Amino acid sequence: ASESVTQARQLLAGEPRYGSQLVDDLAAHPALAITPGTVYPLLARLRKAGLVISDRRGMNVFHRVKPEALQALCVVLDPNCCT
């Protein structure tokens, strides 16, 4: 898999993050950089598609990928990831 795919997979598999944390984490990887105006609609689409779980904790909403969705994504992005 490409470096950007590997980085994205590692970020998605990590601890739940709120939106601005995702933006900051992705900014550390230029190939994955995303703006706040892009990340929130993207999270909403992923949540609607059943790929992301969002939990409100106080004033923040934390997002995490459903484990089964991450596994399916890994297979699509890198067919050799699970062999």
Coordinates of C-alpha atoms in Angstrom, one line a residue:
A1 CA 0.0 0.0 0.0
S2 CA 1.1 3.6 -0.6
E3 CA 2.4 5.6 2.3
S4 CA -0.7 7.8 2.4
V5 CA -3.0 4.7 2.5
T6 CA -0.9 3.3 5.4
Q7 CA -1.1 6.6 7.3
A8 CA -4.8 6.9 6.8
R9 CA -5.3 3.4 8.0
Q10 CA -3.3 4.0 11.1
L11 CA -5.2 7.2 11.9
L12 CA -8.6 5.6 11.4
A13 CA -7.7 2.6 13.5
G14 CA -6.5 4.8 16.4
E15 CA -8.4 6.3 19.3
P16 CA -11.7 8.2 18.7
R17 CA -11.0 11.9 17.8
Y18 CA -13.0 15.0 17.5
G19 CA -13.1 16.9 14.2
S20 CA -10.4 19.4 14.8
Q21 CA -8.1 16.6 16.1
L22 CA -8.6 14.8 12.8
V23 CA -7.7 18.0 10.9
D24 CA -4.6 18.4 12.9
D25 CA -3.5 14.8 12.6
L26 CA -4.1 14.7 8.9
A27 CA -2.2 18.0 8.4
A28 CA 0.9 16.3 9.6
H29 CA 0.7 14.2 6.4
P30 CA 0.5 16.5 3.4
A31 CA -1.0 13.9 1.2
L32 CA -3.9 13.6 3.6
A33 CA -4.4 17.3 4.6
I34 CA -8.0 18.3 4.8
T35 CA -9.7 21.6 6.0
P36 CA -12.2 21.9 8.8
G37 CA -14.8 22.9 6.2
T38 CA -14.2 19.5 4.5
V39 CA -13.8 17.2 7.4
Y40 CA -17.3 17.7 9.0
P41 CA -19.3 17.1 5.9
L42 CA -17.1 14.0 5.2
L43 CA -17.7 12.7 8.7
A44 CA -21.4 13.2 8.3
R45 CA -21.4 11.2 5.0
L46 CA -19.3 8.4 6.6
R47 CA -21.7 8.3 9.6
K48 CA -24.7 8.2 7.3
A49 CA -23.1 5.3 5.4
G50 CA -22.6 3.4 8.6
L51 CA -18.8 3.6 8.5
V52 CA -18.2 5.9 11.4
I53 CA -19.6 6.0 14.9
S54 CA -20.0 9.5 16.6
D55 CA -20.3 9.9 20.3
R56 CA -21.0 13.2 22.1
R57 CA -18.9 13.8 25.2
G58 CA -19.7 17.1 26.7
M59 CA -19.1 19.8 24.1
N60 CA -17.2 17.5 21.7
V61 CA -18.3 14.9 19.3
F62 CA -15.8 12.0 19.0
H63 CA -15.6 10.0 15.8
R64 CA -14.3 6.5 15.3
V65 CA -14.4 4.0 12.4
K66 CA -16.5 0.9 12.9
P67 CA -13.9 -1.9 13.1
E68 CA -15.7 -4.0 10.4
A69 CA -15.8 -1.0 8.1
L70 CA -12.0 -0.5 8.6
Q71 CA -11.3 -4.1 7.7
A72 CA -13.4 -3.9 4.5
L73 CA -11.6 -0.6 3.6
C74 CA -8.2 -2.2 4.1
V75 CA -9.1 -5.0 1.8
V76 CA -10.3 -2.6 -0.9
L77 CA -7.2 -0.3 -0.6
D78 CA -4.7 -3.2 -0.3
P79 CA -5.9 -6.6 -1.3
N80 CA -2.8 -8.2 0.2
C81 CA -3.3 -6.6 3.6
C82 CA -5.0 -9.6 5.2
T83 CA -3.1 -12.5 3.5

